[in-house]
Short mmCIF file of C-alpha atoms and ligand atoms in Angstrom, two decimals:
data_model
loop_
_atom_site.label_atom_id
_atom_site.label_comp_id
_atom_site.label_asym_id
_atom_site.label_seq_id
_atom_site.Cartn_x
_atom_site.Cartn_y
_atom_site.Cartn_z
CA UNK F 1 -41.83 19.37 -19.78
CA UNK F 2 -41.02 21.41 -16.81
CA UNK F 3 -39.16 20.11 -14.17
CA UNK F 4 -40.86 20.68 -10.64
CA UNK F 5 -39.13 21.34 -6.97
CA UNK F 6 -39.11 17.52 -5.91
CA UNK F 7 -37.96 16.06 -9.78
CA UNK F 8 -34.78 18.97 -8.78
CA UNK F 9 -34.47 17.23 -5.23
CA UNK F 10 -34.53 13.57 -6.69
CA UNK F 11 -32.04 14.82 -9.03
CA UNK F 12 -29.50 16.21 -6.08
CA UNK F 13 -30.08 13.52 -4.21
CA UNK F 14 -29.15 10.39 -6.65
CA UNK F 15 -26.35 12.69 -7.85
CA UNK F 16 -24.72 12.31 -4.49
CA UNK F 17 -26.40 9.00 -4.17
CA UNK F 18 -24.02 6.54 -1.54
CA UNK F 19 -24.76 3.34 -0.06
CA UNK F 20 -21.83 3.88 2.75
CA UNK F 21 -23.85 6.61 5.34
CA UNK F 22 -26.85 7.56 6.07
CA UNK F 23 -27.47 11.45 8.19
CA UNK F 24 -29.78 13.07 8.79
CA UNK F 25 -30.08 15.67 12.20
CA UNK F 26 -29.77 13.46 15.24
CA UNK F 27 -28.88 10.47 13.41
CA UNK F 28 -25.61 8.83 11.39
CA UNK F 29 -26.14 5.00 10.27
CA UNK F 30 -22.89 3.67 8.95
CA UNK F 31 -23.69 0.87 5.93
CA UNK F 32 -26.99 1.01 7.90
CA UNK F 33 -25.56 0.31 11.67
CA UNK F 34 -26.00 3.82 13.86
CA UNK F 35 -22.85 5.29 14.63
CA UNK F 36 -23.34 5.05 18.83
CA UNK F 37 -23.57 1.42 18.62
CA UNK F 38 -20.08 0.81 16.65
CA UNK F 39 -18.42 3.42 18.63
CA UNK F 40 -16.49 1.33 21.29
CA UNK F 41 -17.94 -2.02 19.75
CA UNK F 42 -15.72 -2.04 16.50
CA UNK F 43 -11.68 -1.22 16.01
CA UNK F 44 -10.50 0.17 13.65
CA UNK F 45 -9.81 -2.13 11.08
CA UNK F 46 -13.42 -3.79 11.37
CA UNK F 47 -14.48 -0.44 10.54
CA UNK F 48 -11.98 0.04 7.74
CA UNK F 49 -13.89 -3.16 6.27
CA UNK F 50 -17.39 -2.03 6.93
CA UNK F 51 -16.59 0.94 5.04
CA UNK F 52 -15.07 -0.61 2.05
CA UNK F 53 -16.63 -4.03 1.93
CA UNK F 54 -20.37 -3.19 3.20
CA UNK F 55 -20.30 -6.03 5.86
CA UNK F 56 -18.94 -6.50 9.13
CA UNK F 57 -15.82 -8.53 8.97
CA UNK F 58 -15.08 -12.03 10.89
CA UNK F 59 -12.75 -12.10 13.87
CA UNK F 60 -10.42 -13.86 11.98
CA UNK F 61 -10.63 -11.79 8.33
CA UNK F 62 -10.42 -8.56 10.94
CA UNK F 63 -7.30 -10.27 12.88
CA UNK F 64 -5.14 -10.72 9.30
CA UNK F 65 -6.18 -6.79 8.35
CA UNK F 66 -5.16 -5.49 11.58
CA UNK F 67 -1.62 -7.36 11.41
CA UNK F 68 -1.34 -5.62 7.63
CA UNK F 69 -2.00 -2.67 8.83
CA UNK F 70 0.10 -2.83 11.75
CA UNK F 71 3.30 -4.46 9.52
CA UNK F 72 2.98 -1.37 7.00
CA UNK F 73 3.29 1.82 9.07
CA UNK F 74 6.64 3.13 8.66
CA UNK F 75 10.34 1.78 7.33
CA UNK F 76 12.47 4.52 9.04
CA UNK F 77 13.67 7.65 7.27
CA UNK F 78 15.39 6.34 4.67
CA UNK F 79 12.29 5.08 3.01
CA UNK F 80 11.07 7.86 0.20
CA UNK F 81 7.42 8.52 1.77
CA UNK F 82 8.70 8.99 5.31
CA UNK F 83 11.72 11.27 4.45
CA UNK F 84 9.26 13.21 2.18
CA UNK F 85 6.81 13.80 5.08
CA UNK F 86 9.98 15.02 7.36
CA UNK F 87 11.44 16.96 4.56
CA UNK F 88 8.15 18.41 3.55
CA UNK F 89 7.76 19.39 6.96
CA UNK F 90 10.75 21.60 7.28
CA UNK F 91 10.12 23.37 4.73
CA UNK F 92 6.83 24.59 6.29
CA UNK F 93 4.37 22.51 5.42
CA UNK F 94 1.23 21.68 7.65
CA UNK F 95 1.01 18.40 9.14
CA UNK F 96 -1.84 17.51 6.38
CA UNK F 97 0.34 18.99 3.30
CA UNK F 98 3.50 16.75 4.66
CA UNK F 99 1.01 13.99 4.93
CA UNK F 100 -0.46 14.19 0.97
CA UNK F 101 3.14 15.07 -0.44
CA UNK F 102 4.23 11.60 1.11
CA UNK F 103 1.18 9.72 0.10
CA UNK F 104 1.65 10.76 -3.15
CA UNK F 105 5.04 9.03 -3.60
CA UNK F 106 3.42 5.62 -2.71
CA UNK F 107 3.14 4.22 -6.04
CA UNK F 108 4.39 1.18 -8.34
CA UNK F 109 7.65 0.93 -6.93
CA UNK F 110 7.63 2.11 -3.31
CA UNK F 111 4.58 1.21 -0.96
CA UNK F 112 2.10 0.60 -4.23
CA UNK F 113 3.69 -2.57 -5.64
CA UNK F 114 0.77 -4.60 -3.28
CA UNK F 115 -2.15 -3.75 -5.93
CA UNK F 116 0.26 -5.06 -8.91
CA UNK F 117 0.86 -8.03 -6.38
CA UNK F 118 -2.44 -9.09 -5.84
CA UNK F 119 -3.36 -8.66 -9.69
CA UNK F 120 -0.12 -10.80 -10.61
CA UNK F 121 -1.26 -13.69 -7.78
CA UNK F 122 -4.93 -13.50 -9.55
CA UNK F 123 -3.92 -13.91 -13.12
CA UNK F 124 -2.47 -16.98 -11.63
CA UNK F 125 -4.90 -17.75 -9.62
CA UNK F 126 -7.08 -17.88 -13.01
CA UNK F 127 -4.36 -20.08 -14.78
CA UNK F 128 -4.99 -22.40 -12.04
CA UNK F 129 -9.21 -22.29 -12.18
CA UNK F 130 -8.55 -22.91 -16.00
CA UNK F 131 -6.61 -25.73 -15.42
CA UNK F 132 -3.35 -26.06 -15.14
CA UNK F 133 -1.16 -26.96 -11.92
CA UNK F 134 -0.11 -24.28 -9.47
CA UNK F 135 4.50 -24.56 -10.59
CA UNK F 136 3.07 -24.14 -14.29
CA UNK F 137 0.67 -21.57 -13.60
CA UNK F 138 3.18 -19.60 -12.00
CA UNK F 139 5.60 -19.99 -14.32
CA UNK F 140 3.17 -18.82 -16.65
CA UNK F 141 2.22 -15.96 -14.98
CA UNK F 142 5.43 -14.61 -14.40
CA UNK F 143 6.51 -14.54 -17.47
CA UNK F 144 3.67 -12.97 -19.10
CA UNK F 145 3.83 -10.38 -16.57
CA UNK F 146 7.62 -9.58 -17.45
CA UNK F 147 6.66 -9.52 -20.97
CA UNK F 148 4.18 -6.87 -19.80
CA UNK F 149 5.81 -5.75 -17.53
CA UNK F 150 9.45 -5.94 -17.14
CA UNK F 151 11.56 -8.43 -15.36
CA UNK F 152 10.82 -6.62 -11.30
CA UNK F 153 7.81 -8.75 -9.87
CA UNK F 154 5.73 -6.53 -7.35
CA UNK F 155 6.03 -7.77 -4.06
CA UNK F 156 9.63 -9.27 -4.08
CA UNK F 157 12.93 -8.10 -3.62
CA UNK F 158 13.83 -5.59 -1.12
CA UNK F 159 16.70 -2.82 -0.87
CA UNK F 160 17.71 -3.32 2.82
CA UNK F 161 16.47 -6.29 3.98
CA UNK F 162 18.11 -9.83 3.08
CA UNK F 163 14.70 -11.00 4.24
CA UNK F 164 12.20 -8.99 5.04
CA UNK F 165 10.96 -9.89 9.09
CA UNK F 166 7.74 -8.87 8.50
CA UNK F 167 6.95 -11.51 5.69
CA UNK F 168 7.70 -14.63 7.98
CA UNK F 169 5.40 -13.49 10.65
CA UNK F 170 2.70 -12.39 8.51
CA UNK F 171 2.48 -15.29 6.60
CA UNK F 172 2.80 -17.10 10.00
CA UNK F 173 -0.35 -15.59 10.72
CA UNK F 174 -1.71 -16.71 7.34
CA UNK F 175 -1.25 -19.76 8.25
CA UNK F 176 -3.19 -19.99 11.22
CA UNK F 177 -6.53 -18.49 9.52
CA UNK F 178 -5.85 -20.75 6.68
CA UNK F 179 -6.16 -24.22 9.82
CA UNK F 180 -9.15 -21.86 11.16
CA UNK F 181 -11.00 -22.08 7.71
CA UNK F 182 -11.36 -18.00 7.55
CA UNK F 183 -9.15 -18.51 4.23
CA UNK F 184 -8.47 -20.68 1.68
CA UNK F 185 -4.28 -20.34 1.03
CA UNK F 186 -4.51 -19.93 -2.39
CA UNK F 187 -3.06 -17.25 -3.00
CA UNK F 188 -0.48 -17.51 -0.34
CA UNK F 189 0.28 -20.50 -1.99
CA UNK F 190 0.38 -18.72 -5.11
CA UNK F 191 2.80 -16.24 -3.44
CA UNK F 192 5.37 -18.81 -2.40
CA UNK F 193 5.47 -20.81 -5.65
CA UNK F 194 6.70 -16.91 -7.29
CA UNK F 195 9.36 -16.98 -4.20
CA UNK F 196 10.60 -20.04 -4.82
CA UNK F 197 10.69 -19.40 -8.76
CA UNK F 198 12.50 -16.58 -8.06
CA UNK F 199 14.65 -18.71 -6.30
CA UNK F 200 15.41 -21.11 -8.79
CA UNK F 201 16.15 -18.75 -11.71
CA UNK F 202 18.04 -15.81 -9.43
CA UNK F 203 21.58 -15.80 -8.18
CA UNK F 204 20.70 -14.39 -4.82
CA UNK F 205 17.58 -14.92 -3.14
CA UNK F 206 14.54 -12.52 -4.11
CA UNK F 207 12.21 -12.65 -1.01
CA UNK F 208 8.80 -11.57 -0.28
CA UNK F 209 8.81 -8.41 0.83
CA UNK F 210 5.93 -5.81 2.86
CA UNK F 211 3.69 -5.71 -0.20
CA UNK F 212 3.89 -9.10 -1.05
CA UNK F 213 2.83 -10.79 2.11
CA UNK F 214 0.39 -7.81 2.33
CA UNK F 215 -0.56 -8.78 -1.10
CA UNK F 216 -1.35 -11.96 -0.20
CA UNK F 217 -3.46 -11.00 2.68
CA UNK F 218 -5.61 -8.82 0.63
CA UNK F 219 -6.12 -11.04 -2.10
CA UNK F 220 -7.34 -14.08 0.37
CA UNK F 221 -9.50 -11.26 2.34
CA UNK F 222 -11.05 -10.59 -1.44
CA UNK F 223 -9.86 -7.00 -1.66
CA UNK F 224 -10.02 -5.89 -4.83
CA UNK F 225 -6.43 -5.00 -6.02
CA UNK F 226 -6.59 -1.27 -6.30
CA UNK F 227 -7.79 -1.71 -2.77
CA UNK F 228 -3.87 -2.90 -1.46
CA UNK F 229 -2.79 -0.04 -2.46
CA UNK F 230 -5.20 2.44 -0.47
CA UNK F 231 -5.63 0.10 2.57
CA UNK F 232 -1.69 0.67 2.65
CA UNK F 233 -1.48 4.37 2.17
CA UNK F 234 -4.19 4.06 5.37
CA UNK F 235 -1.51 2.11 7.33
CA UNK F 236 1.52 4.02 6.05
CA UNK F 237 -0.35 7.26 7.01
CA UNK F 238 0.40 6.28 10.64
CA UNK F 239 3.88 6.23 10.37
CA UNK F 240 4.06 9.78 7.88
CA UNK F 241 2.06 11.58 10.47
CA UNK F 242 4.74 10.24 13.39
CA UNK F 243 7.57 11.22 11.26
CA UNK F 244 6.22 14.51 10.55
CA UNK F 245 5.24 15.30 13.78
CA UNK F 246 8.33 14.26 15.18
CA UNK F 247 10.10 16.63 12.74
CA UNK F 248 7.98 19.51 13.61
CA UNK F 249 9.31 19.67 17.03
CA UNK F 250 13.40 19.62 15.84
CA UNK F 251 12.48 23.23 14.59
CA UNK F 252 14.60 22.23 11.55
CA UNK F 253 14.44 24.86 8.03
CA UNK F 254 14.31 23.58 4.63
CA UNK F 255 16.26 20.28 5.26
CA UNK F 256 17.71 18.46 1.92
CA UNK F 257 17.60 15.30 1.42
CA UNK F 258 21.35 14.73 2.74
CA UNK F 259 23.21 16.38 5.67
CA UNK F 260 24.48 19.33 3.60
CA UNK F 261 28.57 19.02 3.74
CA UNK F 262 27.58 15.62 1.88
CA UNK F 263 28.55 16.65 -2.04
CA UNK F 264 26.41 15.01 -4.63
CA UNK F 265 28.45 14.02 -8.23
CA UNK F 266 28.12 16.32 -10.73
CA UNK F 267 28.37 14.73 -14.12
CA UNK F 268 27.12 17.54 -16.60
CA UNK F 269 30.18 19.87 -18.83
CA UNK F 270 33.15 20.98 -17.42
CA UNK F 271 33.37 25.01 -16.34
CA UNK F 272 33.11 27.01 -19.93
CA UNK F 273 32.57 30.64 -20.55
CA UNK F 274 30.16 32.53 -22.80
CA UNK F 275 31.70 34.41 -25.88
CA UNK F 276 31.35 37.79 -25.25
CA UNK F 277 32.84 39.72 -28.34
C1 COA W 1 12.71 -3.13 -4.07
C2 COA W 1 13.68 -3.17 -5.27
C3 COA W 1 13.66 -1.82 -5.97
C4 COA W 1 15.05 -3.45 -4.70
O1 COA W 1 15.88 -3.76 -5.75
P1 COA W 1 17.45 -4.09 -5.53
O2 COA W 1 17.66 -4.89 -4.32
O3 COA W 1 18.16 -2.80 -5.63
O4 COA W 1 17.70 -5.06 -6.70
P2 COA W 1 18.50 -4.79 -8.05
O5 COA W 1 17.72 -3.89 -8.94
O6 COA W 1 19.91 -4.44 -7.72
O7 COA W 1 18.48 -6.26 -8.65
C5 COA W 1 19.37 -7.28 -8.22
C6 COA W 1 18.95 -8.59 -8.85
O8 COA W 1 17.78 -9.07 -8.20
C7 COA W 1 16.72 -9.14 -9.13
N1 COA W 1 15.49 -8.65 -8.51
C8 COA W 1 15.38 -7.74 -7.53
N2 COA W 1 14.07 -7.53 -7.27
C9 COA W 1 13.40 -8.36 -8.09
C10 COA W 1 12.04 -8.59 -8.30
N3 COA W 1 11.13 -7.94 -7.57
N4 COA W 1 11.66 -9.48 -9.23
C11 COA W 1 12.58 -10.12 -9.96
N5 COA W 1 13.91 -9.93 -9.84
C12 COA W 1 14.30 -9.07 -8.89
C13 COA W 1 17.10 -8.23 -10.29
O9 COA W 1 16.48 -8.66 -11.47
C14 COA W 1 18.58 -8.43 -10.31
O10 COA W 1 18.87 -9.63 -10.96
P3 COA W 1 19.65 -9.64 -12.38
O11 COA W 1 20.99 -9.06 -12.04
O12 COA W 1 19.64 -11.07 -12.75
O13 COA W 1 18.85 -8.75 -13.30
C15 COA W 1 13.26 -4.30 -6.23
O14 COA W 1 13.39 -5.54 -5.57
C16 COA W 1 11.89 -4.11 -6.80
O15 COA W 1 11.68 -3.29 -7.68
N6 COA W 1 10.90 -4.90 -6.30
C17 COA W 1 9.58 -4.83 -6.84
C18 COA W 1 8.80 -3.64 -6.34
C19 COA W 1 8.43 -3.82 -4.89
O16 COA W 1 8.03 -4.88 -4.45
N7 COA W 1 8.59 -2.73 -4.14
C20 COA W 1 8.30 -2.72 -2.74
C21 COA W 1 9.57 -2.75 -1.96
S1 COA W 1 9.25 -2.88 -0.23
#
């Protein structure tokens, strides 16, 4: 069978097939609305959920992104992404090479513990739908996840912070969209029945930290969980660009990650000598 011009064009066409955007010349339709009329109609983070969700978000769902998004931006120098982006930086990187060598440190332990969040809260969540009451469930949950897992649950816990400030307020906010009826509290319900486990079987508090609130925002929103982990490498892009850019202007070479009169420990063998007959 031969294959003619427009069977070749059908082919090129469904292998780059997208339901997100639509162009042609004159004309760009975003999940089907045209571009002019979002322009100074939708923020940012509504249009952060018409790209990934399809639909135009609520005031209320686009109210709880937008505080998310604003909580995650930056943690200060010390925290491995930024100091990457500034030390990346002066050692001659372009703004967009700083920004990728950051992002790419945002993973299970720093900045990417929200997706493992939101997948612990739903495999309680399902514990619950199956049956049993929300203390059990969680107890249930946790402990097959350290099984999995080990005994650090994503989302609690933080380095610096005795309590993180940006977990009260955020799940302050919750709160309210949870009395408007935009959300149902489930899983931020979920999310302080782990706290206060943690509580109970821990010597010193274990608090919800950045990705655990955020965590619990994205799972009420229904973003899938891979999803809190981009949606914060969007936010914390903010604050790697600032840092870099901000570093760019010190004119600073090849900076290390300490001030360099600061010694690190060496721990390997003591001074020896090759035989040399
Ligand atoms: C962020 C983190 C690395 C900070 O750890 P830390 O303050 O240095 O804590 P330590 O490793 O010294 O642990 C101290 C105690 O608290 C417990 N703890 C700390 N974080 C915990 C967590 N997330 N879940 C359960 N226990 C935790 C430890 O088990 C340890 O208790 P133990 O002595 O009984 O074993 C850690 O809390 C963590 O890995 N959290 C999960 C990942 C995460 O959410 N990262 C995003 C951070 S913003």
């Amino acid at each position: 069978m031969t294959t003619t011009p427009t069977d070749l064009e059908t082919l090129c066409a469904d292998y780059w097939s997208t339901s997100i955007i639509d162009i042609h010349p004159g004309s760009i339709k975003v999940r089907g609305y045209p571009i002019q009329e979002l322009i100074g109609s939708v923020s940012f983070p509504q249009m952060i959920w018409l790209m990934l969700r399809g639909e135009l978000p609520g005031h209320g769902e686009a109210a709880l992104l937008e505080a998310a998004l604003v909580a995650s931006v930056d943690h200060g120098p010390h925290a491995p992404s930024i100091a990457i982006s500034r030390i990346a930086t002066s050692c001659g990187l372009p703004l967009n090479g700083a920004m990728a060598s950051a992002l790419n440190a945002l993973d299970d332990v720093h900045g990417g513990a929200g997706q493992q969040a939101v997948e612990l809260y739903a495999a309680i969540a399902e514990r619950i739908d199956s049956g049993a009451a929300l203390e059990a469930a969680v107890e249930a949950g946790v402990d097959a996840f350290i099984v999995t897992h080990g005994k650090y649950l994503p989302g609690f816990g933080h380095r610096f912070h005795p309590v993180d400030p940006r977990a009260g307020r955020l799940l302050a906010l919750v709160d309210e969209q949870v009395k408007a009826g935009t959300i149902s509290g489930r899983y931020a319900a979920i999310a302080r029945g782990v706290e206060a486990l943690l509580r109970q079987r821990k010597d010193k508090p274990v608090p919800m930290n950045i990705d655990g609130v955020t965590a619990v925002i994205y799972a009420e929103l229904g973003f899938a969980p891979e999803l809190a982990r981009g949606i914060f490498c969007l936010a914390r892009a903010v604050g790697i660009l600032a840092h870099a850019w901000e570093q760019r202007g010190r004119h600073e070479r090849n900076k290390g990650p300490m001030p360099r009169q600061i010694p690190y420990a060496y721990t390997g063998a003591p001074e020896r000598h090759l035989d040399n007959e």
